[in-house]
Structure formats: C-alpha cells, structure tokens
C-alpha cells in the first residue's frame, strides 16, 4: 500500500524543533506546512476533511488510561492504552472515531513523546511484580503515521528495555519498514485487525489489503516480533462464515503459529451516536442494515443467537488452525463468555493467561 500523505501540516507554535516535527518535515518536504494553532475546516464532511490534515502539537494531561473495555458488566483483559496520536488516515465505515472525535477530527501526532514514556516508566517501576500490556491503537492506527513520524524508533527501544511490559502496536496498515530495523527483545507484539475479505475491501477504506496485512505479519515475525490478530468487528454479511474461514486459512498459510501472541474476537458494536454519525456521512456500507440490539454498555450488537453462532464458528476455525494460540472475547459480558467458551475467567486471570500464552 502507499503510505498516507497529508495535504497540509500544521505545527503548533513552539513545537517546530521537536524530533517528531523534524522527522515529519524531512519525510514530507513538499507538503505545505504552517506554524499555527489548527483552524476549523469549513468542509461539508468535516470528518473526512480532518483526515487530510496532520497537526503536530503537545499532548496535555495524563497519558496512560485503562482500555474502555473495562466498562462494568464486561469481562476485561486489564489492558492499558496510551495515545501518541489521535485520529487515523483510514476511513472504516464502522469506526467509533466518527463519533468520538467528531468535533475535533484533524489527525494529530503528539510531539512530547518523552513525557509519555516518562509517565509509563514511572508506572512500570512502581509495580515491578506486575506484567503490563499497553497498546497505542485506541484512538489511532499504531503504524499508519510511522513512515512520517518514525514514532516506533522511540517506542520499540523503550519497551525493549523494560521487562514487565508488552507493547502492542495495532494496525490495518503494512507500514512496518521502521520496525524491521529495530530489536524488540520480545517485548513488542504487532497485531493486525482482520476481517472477512469482503469487509476488508468494502468497509475499510484506505487500509492495506488483507493479503498485505498478512504478508507484513510474516515479515515482522521474521524480524523477531510476536504478532496478534483481532477478528474485530465480526460483521454479519452474506457468506460471512465462508469469509471468516478464508481469512483464518490465509493467515495459517503464511504466519508461524508459534509466534502468535494472541487472537481476539469481537462483535460489531455501535453506540447510538455512532449510528447517527455513520448515517450523516456518505457511505455505501451494509453494516447498518443488520438486526442489532442494545448491550449492557448501551452499544447495539448483533442479536445474541447470531452472535453466539458467529463466535463459535470463527472460534472453531481458529482452534483448528491454531490450537495452541491464546484467544479471548473483547467487550463481552460474562454470560457470553460462558456460552461461547464454557468458562468466565476473572479480569485478572484473562490478563495473566494472555501474558503467559495460556488462554
Ligand atoms: S483503522 Fe481503526 S482507527 Fe483507523 S479508521 Fe479504521 S477502525 Fe478507525
């Protein structure tokens, strides 16, 4: 895939000489760049317009957060998230950012990375007995901006030097060239969100193709990284079972199962606000056409019977292809775990088993 290029770069006053700003300007010498606070777009589809601008600015406030999956009533894997960027150049039809950052849609890369790493180091030092899992892919794709920001050249050496943490870089890109030059010391998992081939082609605009993602996974494995896969969101569509079977087979044909850290399954989840935001934008998606019912967190999901069928079907393909790879359900209540997996581990057990590779 061709790496993303913004049409404009805005650098907040005072941030011009930060390493991130210098790298971005060196990578994109011909992209117009202004030093100013970011202005508002007057475009009709402000969200799409925001995805054409890159803003470099300081992050304010605390960096580390608990993953929102820690919502009451859902089994959680005790995952922490840190956001070194906000928004994503891709445009998946179901992306929750359409609602979450609707009023502030520019693509932001934060310039004070050292502050974030210092905060993480303090937490790791304060809890030497705990094994942390930290991800950067909540409000952004972890690697989509890496060809221009070079962020992984800061992150991988930092996490490689700490023994009680695993960094997860979650992506739908194949932007792995910088990673191949770094030594992760087994502390970094690069994971890909994957879907049935039809969904990847129709609903994940701008992302790497499914084959490109899987080929990239093979290349980072060869460079010493463990990989992960997130079948999330599982989406009902004509031929869904065959589509997910094909995706599992494509991964199994290329990727070394001994170096897969984890695989997750999650159902399509749409908040009322996200459904409204999706309807307000030009879209050809069929995602909104399925029968959805509200869950304990207020988000609509596929009705329970079909959800169970989809989980069991895809889990079956995964067990057959990867019998020893840990897998888990993302953002589902205990009752769904019980029905699909026949057990309800505590949040702590889920986290410990993922670290130990035994879920
Ligand atoms: S890749 Fe992730 S963050 Fe980017 S548009 Fe798709 S769902 Fe949103």
Tab-separated table of N, CA, C and O in Angstrom, residues 79 133 166-168 189 191 226-230 260-264 325-328 354-355:
chain	number	residue	atom	x	y	z
A	79	UNK	N	-6.121	-4.129	30.163
A	79	UNK	CA	-5.244	-3.565	29.133
A	79	UNK	C	-5.157	-2.064	29.355
A	79	UNK	O	-6.149	-1.420	29.693
A	133	UNK	N	0.293	-4.909	29.892
A	133	UNK	CA	0.103	-4.886	28.435
A	133	UNK	C	-0.411	-3.501	28.092
A	133	UNK	O	-1.412	-3.050	28.655
A	166	UNK	N	4.543	-5.496	27.901
A	166	UNK	CA	4.497	-5.809	26.470
A	166	UNK	C	3.767	-4.664	25.786
A	166	UNK	O	2.685	-4.259	26.218
A	167	UNK	N	4.370	-4.130	24.741
A	167	UNK	CA	3.718	-3.101	23.926
A	167	UNK	C	2.978	-3.781	22.790
A	167	UNK	O	3.539	-4.649	22.115
A	168	UNK	N	1.734	-3.396	22.561
A	168	UNK	CA	1.016	-3.885	21.381
A	168	UNK	C	0.820	-2.727	20.403
A	168	UNK	O	0.256	-1.686	20.757
A	189	UNK	N	4.447	-6.750	20.540
A	189	UNK	CA	3.553	-7.551	19.694
A	189	UNK	C	2.975	-6.608	18.637
A	189	UNK	O	2.444	-5.548	18.977
A	191	UNK	N	0.082	-6.292	16.009
A	191	UNK	CA	-1.149	-7.034	15.740
A	191	UNK	C	-1.939	-6.375	14.620
A	191	UNK	O	-1.870	-5.159	14.426
A	226	UNK	N	6.614	-10.853	17.981
A	226	UNK	CA	5.414	-11.686	18.006
A	226	UNK	C	4.288	-10.895	17.347
A	226	UNK	O	4.355	-9.663	17.274
A	227	UNK	N	3.279	-11.599	16.868
A	227	UNK	CA	2.173	-10.913	16.203
A	227	UNK	C	0.852	-11.296	16.868
A	227	UNK	O	0.774	-12.274	17.622
A	228	UNK	N	-0.169	-10.529	16.595
A	228	UNK	CA	-1.507	-10.838	17.074
A	228	UNK	C	-2.514	-10.560	15.966
A	228	UNK	O	-2.190	-9.891	14.973
A	229	UNK	N	-3.708	-11.093	16.131
A	229	UNK	CA	-4.787	-10.829	15.159
A	229	UNK	C	-6.074	-10.548	15.915
A	229	UNK	O	-6.390	-11.210	16.902
A	230	UNK	N	-6.794	-9.550	15.445
A	230	UNK	CA	-8.062	-9.186	16.059
A	230	UNK	C	-9.166	-9.327	15.009
A	230	UNK	O	-9.194	-8.556	14.042
A	260	UNK	N	2.556	-16.318	17.381
A	260	UNK	CA	1.326	-15.520	17.526
A	260	UNK	C	1.060	-15.377	19.021
A	260	UNK	O	0.914	-16.372	19.741
A	261	UNK	N	1.030	-14.158	19.512
A	261	UNK	CA	0.852	-13.922	20.949
A	261	UNK	C	-0.584	-14.123	21.373
A	261	UNK	O	-0.860	-14.685	22.429
A	262	UNK	N	-1.529	-13.613	20.584
A	262	UNK	CA	-2.944	-13.743	20.927
A	262	UNK	C	-3.816	-13.422	19.720
A	262	UNK	O	-3.388	-12.768	18.768
A	263	UNK	N	-5.055	-13.938	19.811
A	263	UNK	CA	-6.080	-13.636	18.806
A	263	UNK	C	-7.337	-13.245	19.568
A	263	UNK	O	-7.712	-13.918	20.536
A	264	UNK	N	-7.971	-12.169	19.171
A	264	UNK	CA	-9.219	-11.783	19.842
A	264	UNK	C	-10.378	-11.828	18.856
A	264	UNK	O	-10.190	-11.738	17.637
A	325	UNK	N	-2.770	-21.269	20.347
A	325	UNK	CA	-2.668	-19.804	20.442
A	325	UNK	C	-3.760	-19.282	21.385
A	325	UNK	O	-4.937	-19.632	21.224
A	326	UNK	N	-3.411	-18.442	22.382
A	326	UNK	CA	-4.427	-17.898	23.276
A	326	UNK	C	-5.422	-17.018	22.515
A	326	UNK	O	-5.018	-16.281	21.604
A	327	UNK	N	-6.688	-17.115	22.891
A	327	UNK	CA	-7.679	-16.242	22.264
A	327	UNK	C	-8.641	-15.745	23.335
A	327	UNK	O	-8.759	-16.347	24.406
A	328	UNK	N	-9.302	-14.639	23.055
A	328	UNK	CA	-10.236	-14.075	24.037
A	328	UNK	C	-11.328	-13.299	23.316
A	328	UNK	O	-11.188	-12.959	22.136
A	354	UNK	N	-3.078	-14.266	29.125
A	354	UNK	CA	-2.582	-13.720	27.853
A	354	UNK	C	-1.076	-13.504	27.920
A	354	UNK	O	-0.343	-13.787	26.969
A	355	UNK	N	-0.592	-12.993	29.060
A	355	UNK	CA	0.850	-12.791	29.212
A	355	UNK	C	1.562	-14.137	29.157
A	355	UNK	O	2.619	-14.288	28.541
